[in-house]
């Protein structure tokens, strides 16, 4: 992606524009390739993603895709999805916490050093586990089943997890209605994030 496009992206941040631009400036001069992936600024070393920036309503932060391998000298790294995420770690900031330049540079440099040494967390391939409600729905509607099996494995996993995470039966049913419409159109649950530029 051209730098002009990425510059435009950074100009259009809303809540944490100045803060994210400061973090971006720390990435410059670090031999990192800058791009937008999943609708977020990301930084790669020799084609391997190592860092990302994120903006949310109440906080912003830095993602380290292989952060579990970084020695957490300042006790700042957190696993946002305990039990789900193996290697990714993040550092969050909000209106009450401000990044300390030296500390952030330490984590950036550690991520780059690990990438240079070829240290990456290997992704574990998850088996596709289809929840009962989805199995029943697929059996009851052959056109839905056919369309579902045309989806990629990662799309099928996302749909299955989306149904499995629902706690109440009413939520399961409303999610089934939603994904049926998406699958029929050939749309994945998270395609809009993958395709966002």
PDB file of C-alpha atoms in Angstrom:
ATOM      1  CA  UNK A   1       0.000   0.000   0.000  1.00  0.00           C
ATOM      2  CA  UNK A   2       1.327   3.419  -0.898  1.00  0.00           C
ATOM      3  CA  UNK A   3       2.475   5.689   1.929  1.00  0.00           C
ATOM      4  CA  UNK A   4       0.014   8.348   0.730  1.00  0.00           C
ATOM      5  CA  UNK A   5      -2.879   5.986   1.424  1.00  0.00           C
ATOM      6  CA  UNK A   6      -1.488   5.071   4.841  1.00  0.00           C
ATOM      7  CA  UNK A   7      -0.941   8.760   5.667  1.00  0.00           C
ATOM      8  CA  UNK A   8      -4.576   9.409   4.761  1.00  0.00           C
ATOM      9  CA  UNK A   9      -5.608   6.534   7.039  1.00  0.00           C
ATOM     10  CA  UNK A  10      -3.757   8.078  10.001  1.00  0.00           C
ATOM     11  CA  UNK A  11      -5.283  11.480   9.297  1.00  0.00           C
ATOM     12  CA  UNK A  12      -8.751   9.974   9.660  1.00  0.00           C
ATOM     13  CA  UNK A  13      -8.443   8.397  13.075  1.00  0.00           C
ATOM     14  CA  UNK A  14     -11.111   9.786  15.369  1.00  0.00           C
ATOM     15  CA  UNK A  15     -10.736   9.245  19.101  1.00  0.00           C
ATOM     16  CA  UNK A  16      -6.978   8.753  19.492  1.00  0.00           C
ATOM     17  CA  UNK A  17      -5.522  10.448  16.410  1.00  0.00           C
ATOM     18  CA  UNK A  18      -2.586  12.283  18.078  1.00  0.00           C
ATOM     19  CA  UNK A  19      -1.688   9.334  20.282  1.00  0.00           C
ATOM     20  CA  UNK A  20      -1.632   6.842  17.399  1.00  0.00           C
ATOM     21  CA  UNK A  21       0.398   9.190  15.238  1.00  0.00           C
ATOM     22  CA  UNK A  22       2.969   9.411  18.065  1.00  0.00           C
ATOM     23  CA  UNK A  23       3.149   5.612  18.210  1.00  0.00           C
ATOM     24  CA  UNK A  24       3.507   5.540  14.433  1.00  0.00           C
ATOM     25  CA  UNK A  25       6.442   7.942  14.653  1.00  0.00           C
ATOM     26  CA  UNK A  26       8.202   5.444  16.955  1.00  0.00           C
ATOM     27  CA  UNK A  27       7.931   2.808  14.199  1.00  0.00           C
ATOM     28  CA  UNK A  28       9.623   5.042  11.623  1.00  0.00           C
ATOM     29  CA  UNK A  29      13.297   4.384  11.091  1.00  0.00           C
ATOM     30  CA  UNK A  30      12.983   0.855  12.437  1.00  0.00           C
ATOM     31  CA  UNK A  31      13.302  -0.981   9.084  1.00  0.00           C
ATOM     32  CA  UNK A  32       9.631  -1.967   9.234  1.00  0.00           C
ATOM     33  CA  UNK A  33       7.196  -2.190   6.342  1.00  0.00           C
ATOM     34  CA  UNK A  34       3.976  -0.303   7.047  1.00  0.00           C
ATOM     35  CA  UNK A  35       0.612  -1.494   5.714  1.00  0.00           C
ATOM     36  CA  UNK A  36      -3.076  -1.679   6.558  1.00  0.00           C
ATOM     37  CA  UNK A  37      -4.375  -5.168   7.393  1.00  0.00           C
ATOM     38  CA  UNK A  38      -7.761  -6.036   8.888  1.00  0.00           C
ATOM     39  CA  UNK A  39      -8.509  -2.316   8.854  1.00  0.00           C
ATOM     40  CA  UNK A  40      -5.572  -1.544  11.169  1.00  0.00           C
ATOM     41  CA  UNK A  41      -2.034  -0.200  10.696  1.00  0.00           C
ATOM     42  CA  UNK A  42       0.451  -3.077  10.813  1.00  0.00           C
ATOM     43  CA  UNK A  43       4.225  -3.354  10.704  1.00  0.00           C
ATOM     44  CA  UNK A  44       6.217  -6.218   9.213  1.00  0.00           C
ATOM     45  CA  UNK A  45       9.845  -7.235   9.215  1.00  0.00           C
ATOM     46  CA  UNK A  46      10.965  -9.133   6.094  1.00  0.00           C
ATOM     47  CA  UNK A  47       7.332  -9.862   5.240  1.00  0.00           C
ATOM     48  CA  UNK A  48       6.423 -11.193   8.712  1.00  0.00           C
ATOM     49  CA  UNK A  49       3.797  -9.270  10.683  1.00  0.00           C
ATOM     50  CA  UNK A  50       5.122  -8.321  14.078  1.00  0.00           C
ATOM     51  CA  UNK A  51       3.271  -5.190  15.299  1.00  0.00           C
ATOM     52  CA  UNK A  52      -0.128  -3.553  14.868  1.00  0.00           C
ATOM     53  CA  UNK A  53      -1.801  -0.405  16.171  1.00  0.00           C
ATOM     54  CA  UNK A  54      -5.414  -0.323  17.309  1.00  0.00           C
ATOM     55  CA  UNK A  55      -8.044   2.253  18.153  1.00  0.00           C
ATOM     56  CA  UNK A  56     -11.149   1.587  20.209  1.00  0.00           C
ATOM     57  CA  UNK A  57     -13.693   3.840  21.872  1.00  0.00           C
ATOM     58  CA  UNK A  58     -12.154   3.716  25.353  1.00  0.00           C
ATOM     59  CA  UNK A  59      -8.547   2.797  24.618  1.00  0.00           C
ATOM     60  CA  UNK A  60      -5.848   2.450  21.974  1.00  0.00           C
ATOM     61  CA  UNK A  61      -2.773   0.318  21.835  1.00  0.00           C
ATOM     62  CA  UNK A  62      -0.023  -1.692  20.253  1.00  0.00           C
ATOM     63  CA  UNK A  63      -0.404  -5.345  19.307  1.00  0.00           C
ATOM     64  CA  UNK A  64       2.617  -7.624  19.218  1.00  0.00           C
ATOM     65  CA  UNK A  65       1.741 -10.624  17.072  1.00  0.00           C
ATOM     66  CA  UNK A  66       4.449 -12.719  18.741  1.00  0.00           C
ATOM     67  CA  UNK A  67       4.422 -10.816  22.034  1.00  0.00           C
ATOM     68  CA  UNK A  68       4.480 -13.985  24.146  1.00  0.00           C
ATOM     69  CA  UNK A  69       8.153 -14.290  23.158  1.00  0.00           C
ATOM     70  CA  UNK A  70       9.038 -10.782  24.393  1.00  0.00           C
ATOM     71  CA  UNK A  71      10.547 -10.496  27.863  1.00  0.00           C
ATOM     72  CA  UNK A  72       7.992  -8.289  29.629  1.00  0.00           C
ATOM     73  CA  UNK A  73      10.471  -6.078  31.517  1.00  0.00           C
ATOM     74  CA  UNK A  74       7.918  -3.363  32.292  1.00  0.00           C
ATOM     75  CA  UNK A  75       4.988  -5.696  33.026  1.00  0.00           C
ATOM     76  CA  UNK A  76       2.855  -4.086  30.308  1.00  0.00           C
ATOM     77  CA  UNK A  77       1.927  -6.943  27.977  1.00  0.00           C
ATOM     78  CA  UNK A  78      -1.548  -8.408  28.304  1.00  0.00           C
ATOM     79  CA  UNK A  79      -3.327 -11.269  26.593  1.00  0.00           C
ATOM     80  CA  UNK A  80      -6.665  -9.795  25.530  1.00  0.00           C
ATOM     81  CA  UNK A  81      -8.197 -13.208  24.875  1.00  0.00           C
ATOM     82  CA  UNK A  82      -6.880 -15.517  27.565  1.00  0.00           C
ATOM     83  CA  UNK A  83      -7.242 -19.144  26.493  1.00  0.00           C
ATOM     84  CA  UNK A  84      -7.738 -18.201  22.836  1.00  0.00           C
ATOM     85  CA  UNK A  85      -4.621 -16.272  21.902  1.00  0.00           C
ATOM     86  CA  UNK A  86      -1.327 -18.105  22.083  1.00  0.00           C
ATOM     87  CA  UNK A  87       1.256 -15.587  20.874  1.00  0.00           C
ATOM     88  CA  UNK A  88      -0.402 -12.198  20.546  1.00  0.00           C
ATOM     89  CA  UNK A  89       0.002  -9.648  23.321  1.00  0.00           C
ATOM     90  CA  UNK A  90      -0.976  -6.001  23.575  1.00  0.00           C
ATOM     91  CA  UNK A  91      -0.221  -2.849  25.487  1.00  0.00           C
ATOM     92  CA  UNK A  92      -3.264  -0.658  26.111  1.00  0.00           C
ATOM     93  CA  UNK A  93      -3.490   3.039  26.845  1.00  0.00           C
ATOM     94  CA  UNK A  94      -6.426   5.254  27.732  1.00  0.00           C
ATOM     95  CA  UNK A  95      -7.039   8.783  28.964  1.00  0.00           C
ATOM     96  CA  UNK A  96      -5.395   7.956  32.310  1.00  0.00           C
ATOM     97  CA  UNK A  97      -2.299   6.167  30.948  1.00  0.00           C
ATOM     98  CA  UNK A  98       0.301   7.590  28.609  1.00  0.00           C
ATOM     99  CA  UNK A  99       3.027   5.704  26.713  1.00  0.00           C
ATOM    100  CA  UNK A 100       6.566   6.136  28.016  1.00  0.00           C
ATOM    101  CA  UNK A 101       8.767   6.489  24.925  1.00  0.00           C
ATOM    102  CA  UNK A 102      11.703   4.409  26.200  1.00  0.00           C
ATOM    103  CA  UNK A 103       9.467   1.564  27.331  1.00  0.00           C
ATOM    104  CA  UNK A 104       7.572   1.405  24.032  1.00  0.00           C
ATOM    105  CA  UNK A 105      10.829   1.466  22.058  1.00  0.00           C
ATOM    106  CA  UNK A 106      12.064  -1.435  24.197  1.00  0.00           C
ATOM    107  CA  UNK A 107       9.049  -3.567  23.149  1.00  0.00           C
ATOM    108  CA  UNK A 108       9.309  -2.538  19.484  1.00  0.00           C
ATOM    109  CA  UNK A 109      13.030  -3.364  19.430  1.00  0.00           C
ATOM    110  CA  UNK A 110      12.415  -6.698  21.187  1.00  0.00           C
ATOM    111  CA  UNK A 111       9.793  -7.646  18.568  1.00  0.00           C
ATOM    112  CA  UNK A 112      12.208  -6.728  15.749  1.00  0.00           C
ATOM    113  CA  UNK A 113      15.067  -8.656  17.389  1.00  0.00           C
ATOM    114  CA  UNK A 114      12.878 -11.779  17.673  1.00  0.00           C
ATOM    115  CA  UNK A 115      11.859 -11.437  14.009  1.00  0.00           C
ATOM    116  CA  UNK A 116      15.509 -11.088  12.938  1.00  0.00           C
ATOM    117  CA  UNK A 117      16.315 -14.259  14.863  1.00  0.00           C
ATOM    118  CA  UNK A 118      13.355 -16.087  13.307  1.00  0.00           C
ATOM    119  CA  UNK A 119      11.494 -16.414  16.599  1.00  0.00           C
ATOM    120  CA  UNK A 120       7.768 -16.616  15.893  1.00  0.00           C
ATOM    121  CA  UNK A 121       4.873 -18.260  17.703  1.00  0.00           C
ATOM    122  CA  UNK A 122       3.621 -21.053  15.486  1.00  0.00           C
ATOM    123  CA  UNK A 123      -0.114 -20.839  14.894  1.00  0.00           C
ATOM    124  CA  UNK A 124      -2.028 -23.855  16.136  1.00  0.00           C
ATOM    125  CA  UNK A 125      -4.521 -25.151  13.637  1.00  0.00           C
ATOM    126  CA  UNK A 126      -7.909 -25.431  15.304  1.00  0.00           C
ATOM    127  CA  UNK A 127     -10.232 -28.232  14.313  1.00  0.00           C
ATOM    128  CA  UNK A 128     -13.613 -27.253  12.980  1.00  0.00           C
ATOM    129  CA  UNK A 129     -16.135 -28.012  15.733  1.00  0.00           C
ATOM    130  CA  UNK A 130     -19.707 -27.441  14.592  1.00  0.00           C
ATOM    131  CA  UNK A 131     -22.117 -26.781  17.479  1.00  0.00           C
ATOM    132  CA  UNK A 132     -25.306 -28.840  17.667  1.00  0.00           C
ATOM    133  CA  UNK A 133     -27.660 -25.961  16.765  1.00  0.00           C
ATOM    134  CA  UNK A 134     -25.685 -25.289  13.581  1.00  0.00           C
ATOM    135  CA  UNK A 135     -25.558 -29.011  12.710  1.00  0.00           C
ATOM    136  CA  UNK A 136     -29.331 -29.246  13.032  1.00  0.00           C
ATOM    137  CA  UNK A 137     -29.850 -26.126  10.937  1.00  0.00           C
ATOM    138  CA  UNK A 138     -27.532 -27.455   8.207  1.00  0.00           C
ATOM    139  CA  UNK A 139     -29.371 -30.800   8.108  1.00  0.00           C
ATOM    140  CA  UNK A 140     -32.749 -29.090   7.886  1.00  0.00           C
ATOM    141  CA  UNK A 141     -31.759 -26.835   4.974  1.00  0.00           C
ATOM    142  CA  UNK A 142     -29.772 -28.528   2.193  1.00  0.00           C
ATOM    143  CA  UNK A 143     -29.155 -25.299   0.250  1.00  0.00           C
ATOM    144  CA  UNK A 144     -27.719 -23.725   3.428  1.00  0.00           C
ATOM    145  CA  UNK A 145     -25.556 -26.819   3.972  1.00  0.00           C
ATOM    146  CA  UNK A 146     -24.281 -26.732   0.393  1.00  0.00           C
ATOM    147  CA  UNK A 147     -23.446 -23.013   0.591  1.00  0.00           C
ATOM    148  CA  UNK A 148     -21.806 -23.505   4.018  1.00  0.00           C
ATOM    149  CA  UNK A 149     -19.449 -26.166   2.666  1.00  0.00           C
ATOM    150  CA  UNK A 150     -18.442 -23.845  -0.198  1.00  0.00           C
ATOM    151  CA  UNK A 151     -17.068 -21.362   2.349  1.00  0.00           C
ATOM    152  CA  UNK A 152     -13.381 -21.452   3.263  1.00  0.00           C
ATOM    153  CA  UNK A 153     -12.363 -23.424   6.335  1.00  0.00           C
ATOM    154  CA  UNK A 154     -11.586 -20.238   8.276  1.00  0.00           C
ATOM    155  CA  UNK A 155     -15.008 -18.778   7.390  1.00  0.00           C
ATOM    156  CA  UNK A 156     -16.747 -21.985   8.551  1.00  0.00           C
ATOM    157  CA  UNK A 157     -14.770 -21.867  11.810  1.00  0.00           C
ATOM    158  CA  UNK A 158     -15.768 -18.249  12.406  1.00  0.00           C
ATOM    159  CA  UNK A 159     -19.448 -19.088  11.884  1.00  0.00           C
ATOM    160  CA  UNK A 160     -19.204 -22.140  14.156  1.00  0.00           C
ATOM    161  CA  UNK A 161     -17.488 -20.147  16.929  1.00  0.00           C
ATOM    162  CA  UNK A 162     -20.029 -17.330  16.556  1.00  0.00           C
ATOM    163  CA  UNK A 163     -22.865 -19.788  17.226  1.00  0.00           C
ATOM    164  CA  UNK A 164     -20.974 -21.665  19.982  1.00  0.00           C
ATOM    165  CA  UNK A 165     -20.236 -18.416  21.892  1.00  0.00           C
ATOM    166  CA  UNK A 166     -23.946 -17.544  22.223  1.00  0.00           C
ATOM    167  CA  UNK A 167     -25.143 -18.167  25.774  1.00  0.00           C
ATOM    168  CA  UNK A 168     -28.924 -18.025  25.340  1.00  0.00           C
ATOM    169  CA  UNK A 169     -31.086 -20.013  22.954  1.00  0.00           C
ATOM    170  CA  UNK A 170     -32.676 -16.821  21.611  1.00  0.00           C
ATOM    171  CA  UNK A 171     -29.197 -15.507  20.754  1.00  0.00           C
ATOM    172  CA  UNK A 172     -28.330 -18.795  19.043  1.00  0.00           C
ATOM    173  CA  UNK A 173     -31.472 -18.554  16.919  1.00  0.00           C
ATOM    174  CA  UNK A 174     -30.938 -14.900  15.951  1.00  0.00           C
ATOM    175  CA  UNK A 175     -27.308 -15.659  15.046  1.00  0.00           C
ATOM    176  CA  UNK A 176     -28.393 -18.634  12.936  1.00  0.00           C
ATOM    177  CA  UNK A 177     -30.766 -16.381  10.982  1.00  0.00           C
ATOM    178  CA  UNK A 178     -27.962 -13.853  10.482  1.00  0.00           C
ATOM    179  CA  UNK A 179     -25.360 -16.365   9.273  1.00  0.00           C
ATOM    180  CA  UNK A 180     -27.836 -18.175   6.993  1.00  0.00           C
ATOM    181  CA  UNK A 181     -28.333 -14.940   5.073  1.00  0.00           C
ATOM    182  CA  UNK A 182     -24.580 -14.323   4.916  1.00  0.00           C
ATOM    183  CA  UNK A 183     -23.670 -17.866   3.858  1.00  0.00           C
ATOM    184  CA  UNK A 184     -26.346 -17.830   1.153  1.00  0.00           C
ATOM    185  CA  UNK A 185     -24.745 -14.665  -0.280  1.00  0.00           C
ATOM    186  CA  UNK A 186     -21.263 -16.208   0.015  1.00  0.00           C
ATOM    187  CA  UNK A 187     -20.207 -13.682   2.688  1.00  0.00           C
ATOM    188  CA  UNK A 188     -17.929 -14.584   5.575  1.00  0.00           C
ATOM    189  CA  UNK A 189     -18.629 -13.313   9.082  1.00  0.00           C
ATOM    190  CA  UNK A 190     -15.502 -11.129   9.200  1.00  0.00           C
ATOM    191  CA  UNK A 191     -14.995 -10.429   5.484  1.00  0.00           C
ATOM    192  CA  UNK A 192     -15.666  -6.699   5.913  1.00  0.00           C
ATOM    193  CA  UNK A 193     -12.623  -6.447   8.225  1.00  0.00           C
ATOM    194  CA  UNK A 194     -10.410  -8.488   5.918  1.00  0.00           C
ATOM    195  CA  UNK A 195     -11.352  -6.411   2.879  1.00  0.00           C
ATOM    196  CA  UNK A 196     -11.196  -3.011   4.599  1.00  0.00           C
ATOM    197  CA  UNK A 197      -8.457  -0.794   3.161  1.00  0.00           C
TER     198      UNK A 197
END
